[in-house]
Amino acid sequence: MSGILDVPKPRINCSMLSQHINKPVCFVGRVEKVHPTGKTFTVSDGEGKTATVELNEPLQEELSGVVEVIGMVSNKGAIMATTYNMLREDKGIPFDLELYNEALKVIHDFPQHYPFEVAASG
C-alpha cells in the first residue's frame, strides 16, 4: 500500500475537513496556538476558521507563521499530521492566506482542470 506522501492529496481549508474524513489532505494555515505538550497545535485558514493538528511526536522546534500540513483527517475533524513544513516569509513578503483560499475555491469548483484522484502510473 502506498504511503500518504506517495498519493495525490487535495488541498483543503477548514470548511472542507468534513468532506475528507479518513482521507489524506494538504492543509496550509497560520499557526495560532501550540499546546504545551507540543503534540497538538491550531492553525487558521484563509477564512479565519481554525483546525486542530495532532502530531505523533512532540514538536522539537518552535512553530510559528504559515505551515503546510500533510496528514489524514480524523473522525473528529482534526488533521493527524504525517509531516509539516514551515513556509518562510522571506524579504518581508507575507504569505497571503486569503488569496490562497480563493485559489482553493477555484481548484475545487473546476475539478476537471485540477484532478486529485489520479491513478498512480508505474
JSON list of C-alpha atoms in Angstrom, two decimals:
[
{"chain": "A", "resi": 1, "resn": "MET", "atom": "CA", "xyz": [0.00, 0.00, 0.00]},
{"chain": "A", "resi": 2, "resn": "SER", "atom": "CA", "xyz": [1.29, 3.46, -0.86]},
{"chain": "A", "resi": 3, "resn": "GLY", "atom": "CA", "xyz": [2.20, 5.84, 1.93]},
{"chain": "A", "resi": 4, "resn": "ILE", "atom": "CA", "xyz": [0.41, 9.13, 2.42]},
{"chain": "A", "resi": 5, "resn": "LEU", "atom": "CA", "xyz": [3.31, 11.03, 0.86]},
{"chain": "A", "resi": 6, "resn": "ASP", "atom": "CA", "xyz": [3.09, 8.93, -2.32]},
{"chain": "A", "resi": 7, "resn": "VAL", "atom": "CA", "xyz": [-0.57, 9.55, -3.16]},
{"chain": "A", "resi": 8, "resn": "PRO", "atom": "CA", "xyz": [-2.34, 12.64, -4.55]},
{"chain": "A", "resi": 9, "resn": "LYS", "atom": "CA", "xyz": [-3.78, 14.84, -1.80]},
{"chain": "A", "resi": 10, "resn": "PRO", "atom": "CA", "xyz": [-6.38, 17.57, -2.25]},
{"chain": "A", "resi": 11, "resn": "ARG", "atom": "CA", "xyz": [-5.54, 20.97, -0.80]},
{"chain": "A", "resi": 12, "resn": "ILE", "atom": "CA", "xyz": [-8.31, 21.93, 1.58]},
{"chain": "A", "resi": 13, "resn": "ASN", "atom": "CA", "xyz": [-9.39, 24.58, 4.09]},
{"chain": "A", "resi": 14, "resn": "CYS", "atom": "CA", "xyz": [-11.39, 24.19, 7.33]},
{"chain": "A", "resi": 15, "resn": "SER", "atom": "CA", "xyz": [-14.79, 24.17, 5.63]},
{"chain": "A", "resi": 16, "resn": "MET", "atom": "CA", "xyz": [-13.71, 21.13, 3.58]},
{"chain": "A", "resi": 17, "resn": "LEU", "atom": "CA", "xyz": [-12.46, 19.00, 6.51]},
{"chain": "A", "resi": 18, "resn": "SER", "atom": "CA", "xyz": [-15.76, 17.14, 6.99]},
{"chain": "A", "resi": 19, "resn": "GLN", "atom": "CA", "xyz": [-15.76, 16.05, 3.33]},
{"chain": "A", "resi": 20, "resn": "HIS", "atom": "CA", "xyz": [-12.34, 14.41, 3.72]},
{"chain": "A", "resi": 21, "resn": "ILE", "atom": "CA", "xyz": [-12.73, 12.22, 6.83]},
{"chain": "A", "resi": 22, "resn": "ASN", "atom": "CA", "xyz": [-10.19, 9.34, 6.77]},
{"chain": "A", "resi": 23, "resn": "LYS", "atom": "CA", "xyz": [-8.56, 10.74, 3.62]},
{"chain": "A", "resi": 24, "resn": "PRO", "atom": "CA", "xyz": [-5.11, 12.23, 3.04]},
{"chain": "A", "resi": 25, "resn": "VAL", "atom": "CA", "xyz": [-5.06, 16.02, 2.67]},
{"chain": "A", "resi": 26, "resn": "CYS", "atom": "CA", "xyz": [-2.76, 19.01, 2.37]},
{"chain": "A", "resi": 27, "resn": "PHE", "atom": "CA", "xyz": [-3.66, 21.99, 4.57]},
{"chain": "A", "resi": 28, "resn": "VAL", "atom": "CA", "xyz": [-1.96, 25.40, 4.63]},
{"chain": "A", "resi": 29, "resn": "GLY", "atom": "CA", "xyz": [-2.65, 27.72, 7.54]},
{"chain": "A", "resi": 30, "resn": "ARG", "atom": "CA", "xyz": [-1.20, 30.13, 10.08]},
{"chain": "A", "resi": 31, "resn": "VAL", "atom": "CA", "xyz": [-0.17, 28.69, 13.44]},
{"chain": "A", "resi": 32, "resn": "GLU", "atom": "CA", "xyz": [-2.38, 30.19, 16.14]},
{"chain": "A", "resi": 33, "resn": "LYS", "atom": "CA", "xyz": [-1.57, 28.21, 19.28]},
{"chain": "A", "resi": 34, "resn": "VAL", "atom": "CA", "xyz": [0.73, 25.34, 20.21]},
{"chain": "A", "resi": 35, "resn": "HIS", "atom": "CA", "xyz": [-0.38, 23.11, 23.09]},
{"chain": "A", "resi": 36, "resn": "PRO", "atom": "CA", "xyz": [2.14, 23.00, 25.99]},
{"chain": "A", "resi": 37, "resn": "THR", "atom": "CA", "xyz": [2.75, 19.28, 25.33]},
{"chain": "A", "resi": 38, "resn": "GLY", "atom": "CA", "xyz": [3.86, 20.10, 21.77]},
{"chain": "A", "resi": 39, "resn": "LYS", "atom": "CA", "xyz": [1.69, 17.30, 20.40]},
{"chain": "A", "resi": 40, "resn": "THR", "atom": "CA", "xyz": [-1.11, 19.49, 19.02]},
{"chain": "A", "resi": 41, "resn": "PHE", "atom": "CA", "xyz": [-1.46, 22.94, 17.53]},
{"chain": "A", "resi": 42, "resn": "THR", "atom": "CA", "xyz": [-4.20, 25.01, 15.94]},
{"chain": "A", "resi": 43, "resn": "VAL", "atom": "CA", "xyz": [-3.99, 26.66, 12.54]},
{"chain": "A", "resi": 44, "resn": "SER", "atom": "CA", "xyz": [-6.26, 29.21, 10.90]},
{"chain": "A", "resi": 45, "resn": "ASP", "atom": "CA", "xyz": [-7.11, 29.16, 7.21]},
{"chain": "A", "resi": 46, "resn": "GLY", "atom": "CA", "xyz": [-7.75, 31.99, 4.77]},
{"chain": "A", "resi": 47, "resn": "GLU", "atom": "CA", "xyz": [-11.32, 32.39, 6.07]},
{"chain": "A", "resi": 48, "resn": "GLY", "atom": "CA", "xyz": [-10.19, 32.77, 9.69]},
{"chain": "A", "resi": 49, "resn": "LYS", "atom": "CA", "xyz": [-11.55, 29.35, 10.72]},
{"chain": "A", "resi": 50, "resn": "THR", "atom": "CA", "xyz": [-9.36, 27.11, 12.86]},
{"chain": "A", "resi": 51, "resn": "ALA", "atom": "CA", "xyz": [-8.39, 23.45, 12.68]},
{"chain": "A", "resi": 52, "resn": "THR", "atom": "CA", "xyz": [-6.53, 21.24, 15.12]},
{"chain": "A", "resi": 53, "resn": "VAL", "atom": "CA", "xyz": [-3.39, 19.41, 14.03]},
{"chain": "A", "resi": 54, "resn": "GLU", "atom": "CA", "xyz": [-2.27, 16.37, 16.03]},
{"chain": "A", "resi": 55, "resn": "LEU", "atom": "CA", "xyz": [1.28, 15.01, 15.94]},
{"chain": "A", "resi": 56, "resn": "ASN", "atom": "CA", "xyz": [2.65, 11.56, 16.76]},
{"chain": "A", "resi": 57, "resn": "GLU", "atom": "CA", "xyz": [5.68, 13.06, 18.50]},
{"chain": "A", "resi": 58, "resn": "PRO", "atom": "CA", "xyz": [6.06, 16.37, 20.36]},
{"chain": "A", "resi": 59, "resn": "LEU", "atom": "CA", "xyz": [7.48, 19.30, 18.39]},
{"chain": "A", "resi": 60, "resn": "GLN", "atom": "CA", "xyz": [11.26, 19.63, 18.53]},
{"chain": "A", "resi": 61, "resn": "GLU", "atom": "CA", "xyz": [11.27, 23.23, 17.27]},
{"chain": "A", "resi": 62, "resn": "GLU", "atom": "CA", "xyz": [9.40, 26.46, 17.73]},
{"chain": "A", "resi": 63, "resn": "LEU", "atom": "CA", "xyz": [6.47, 26.59, 15.34]},
{"chain": "A", "resi": 64, "resn": "SER", "atom": "CA", "xyz": [5.08, 29.87, 14.04]},
{"chain": "A", "resi": 65, "resn": "GLY", "atom": "CA", "xyz": [3.90, 31.58, 10.87]},
{"chain": "A", "resi": 66, "resn": "VAL", "atom": "CA", "xyz": [2.42, 29.69, 7.94]},
{"chain": "A", "resi": 67, "resn": "VAL", "atom": "CA", "xyz": [2.70, 25.89, 7.78]},
{"chain": "A", "resi": 68, "resn": "GLU", "atom": "CA", "xyz": [1.79, 23.25, 5.24]},
{"chain": "A", "resi": 69, "resn": "VAL", "atom": "CA", "xyz": [0.49, 20.10, 6.92]},
{"chain": "A", "resi": 70, "resn": "ILE", "atom": "CA", "xyz": [0.12, 16.73, 5.20]},
{"chain": "A", "resi": 71, "resn": "GLY", "atom": "CA", "xyz": [-1.97, 14.17, 7.03]},
{"chain": "A", "resi": 72, "resn": "MET", "atom": "CA", "xyz": [-5.24, 12.31, 7.42]},
{"chain": "A", "resi": 73, "resn": "VAL", "atom": "CA", "xyz": [-8.47, 13.89, 8.63]},
{"chain": "A", "resi": 74, "resn": "SER", "atom": "CA", "xyz": [-9.73, 12.08, 11.74]},
{"chain": "A", "resi": 75, "resn": "ASN", "atom": "CA", "xyz": [-13.37, 11.28, 12.55]},
{"chain": "A", "resi": 76, "resn": "LYS", "atom": "CA", "xyz": [-13.44, 14.31, 14.84]},
{"chain": "A", "resi": 77, "resn": "GLY", "atom": "CA", "xyz": [-12.17, 16.61, 12.07]},
{"chain": "A", "resi": 78, "resn": "ALA", "atom": "CA", "xyz": [-8.61, 17.03, 13.31]},
{"chain": "A", "resi": 79, "resn": "ILE", "atom": "CA", "xyz": [-5.66, 16.63, 10.97]},
{"chain": "A", "resi": 80, "resn": "MET", "atom": "CA", "xyz": [-3.43, 13.75, 12.02]},
{"chain": "A", "resi": 81, "resn": "ALA", "atom": "CA", "xyz": [-0.15, 15.08, 10.67]},
{"chain": "A", "resi": 82, "resn": "THR", "atom": "CA", "xyz": [2.32, 12.85, 8.89]},
{"chain": "A", "resi": 83, "resn": "THR", "atom": "CA", "xyz": [4.60, 15.79, 8.15]},
{"chain": "A", "resi": 84, "resn": "TYR", "atom": "CA", "xyz": [4.60, 19.57, 8.18]},
{"chain": "A", "resi": 85, "resn": "ASN", "atom": "CA", "xyz": [6.71, 22.33, 6.64]},
{"chain": "A", "resi": 86, "resn": "MET", "atom": "CA", "xyz": [7.03, 25.89, 7.81]},
{"chain": "A", "resi": 87, "resn": "LEU", "atom": "CA", "xyz": [6.70, 28.29, 4.89]},
{"chain": "A", "resi": 88, "resn": "ARG", "atom": "CA", "xyz": [9.26, 31.03, 5.33]},
{"chain": "A", "resi": 89, "resn": "GLU", "atom": "CA", "xyz": [8.09, 34.56, 4.70]},
{"chain": "A", "resi": 90, "resn": "ASP", "atom": "CA", "xyz": [11.26, 35.93, 3.16]},
{"chain": "A", "resi": 91, "resn": "LYS", "atom": "CA", "xyz": [12.04, 39.57, 2.49]},
{"chain": "A", "resi": 92, "resn": "GLY", "atom": "CA", "xyz": [9.07, 40.79, 4.50]},
{"chain": "A", "resi": 93, "resn": "ILE", "atom": "CA", "xyz": [6.53, 39.49, 1.97]},
{"chain": "A", "resi": 94, "resn": "PRO", "atom": "CA", "xyz": [3.77, 37.77, 3.93]},
{"chain": "A", "resi": 95, "resn": "PHE", "atom": "CA", "xyz": [2.01, 34.66, 2.62]},
{"chain": "A", "resi": 96, "resn": "ASP", "atom": "CA", "xyz": [-1.49, 35.74, 1.56]},
{"chain": "A", "resi": 97, "resn": "LEU", "atom": "CA", "xyz": [-3.79, 33.11, 3.07]},
{"chain": "A", "resi": 98, "resn": "GLU", "atom": "CA", "xyz": [-6.89, 34.88, 1.78]},
{"chain": "A", "resi": 99, "resn": "LEU", "atom": "CA", "xyz": [-5.62, 34.71, -1.80]},
{"chain": "A", "resi": 100, "resn": "TYR", "atom": "CA", "xyz": [-4.57, 31.08, -1.26]},
{"chain": "A", "resi": 101, "resn": "ASN", "atom": "CA", "xyz": [-8.12, 30.37, -0.06]},
{"chain": "A", "resi": 102, "resn": "GLU", "atom": "CA", "xyz": [-9.55, 31.91, -3.25]},
{"chain": "A", "resi": 103, "resn": "ALA", "atom": "CA", "xyz": [-7.27, 29.63, -5.29]},
{"chain": "A", "resi": 104, "resn": "LEU", "atom": "CA", "xyz": [-8.59, 26.63, -3.33]},
{"chain": "A", "resi": 105, "resn": "LYS", "atom": "CA", "xyz": [-12.14, 27.59, -4.25]},
{"chain": "A", "resi": 106, "resn": "VAL", "atom": "CA", "xyz": [-11.21, 27.71, -7.96]},
{"chain": "A", "resi": 107, "resn": "ILE", "atom": "CA", "xyz": [-9.46, 24.35, -7.74]},
{"chain": "A", "resi": 108, "resn": "HIS", "atom": "CA", "xyz": [-12.50, 22.74, -6.11]},
{"chain": "A", "resi": 109, "resn": "ASP", "atom": "CA", "xyz": [-15.04, 24.50, -8.37]},
{"chain": "A", "resi": 110, "resn": "PHE", "atom": "CA", "xyz": [-13.31, 23.15, -11.51]},
{"chain": "A", "resi": 111, "resn": "PRO", "atom": "CA", "xyz": [-12.18, 19.61, -10.63]},
{"chain": "A", "resi": 112, "resn": "GLN", "atom": "CA", "xyz": [-11.95, 18.66, -14.30]},
{"chain": "A", "resi": 113, "resn": "HIS", "atom": "CA", "xyz": [-8.97, 21.02, -14.62]},
{"chain": "A", "resi": 114, "resn": "TYR", "atom": "CA", "xyz": [-7.37, 20.12, -11.26]},
{"chain": "A", "resi": 115, "resn": "PRO", "atom": "CA", "xyz": [-7.73, 16.35, -10.82]},
{"chain": "A", "resi": 116, "resn": "PHE", "atom": "CA", "xyz": [-6.56, 14.95, -7.48]},
{"chain": "A", "resi": 117, "resn": "GLU", "atom": "CA", "xyz": [-7.75, 11.38, -7.82]},
{"chain": "A", "resi": 118, "resn": "VAL", "atom": "CA", "xyz": [-5.11, 10.46, -10.38]},
{"chain": "A", "resi": 119, "resn": "ALA", "atom": "CA", "xyz": [-4.19, 6.81, -10.83]},
{"chain": "A", "resi": 120, "resn": "ALA", "atom": "CA", "xyz": [-0.55, 6.19, -9.97]},
{"chain": "A", "resi": 121, "resn": "SER", "atom": "CA", "xyz": [1.38, 5.10, -13.02]},
{"chain": "A", "resi": 122, "resn": "GLY", "atom": "CA", "xyz": [4.13, 2.57, -12.85]}
]
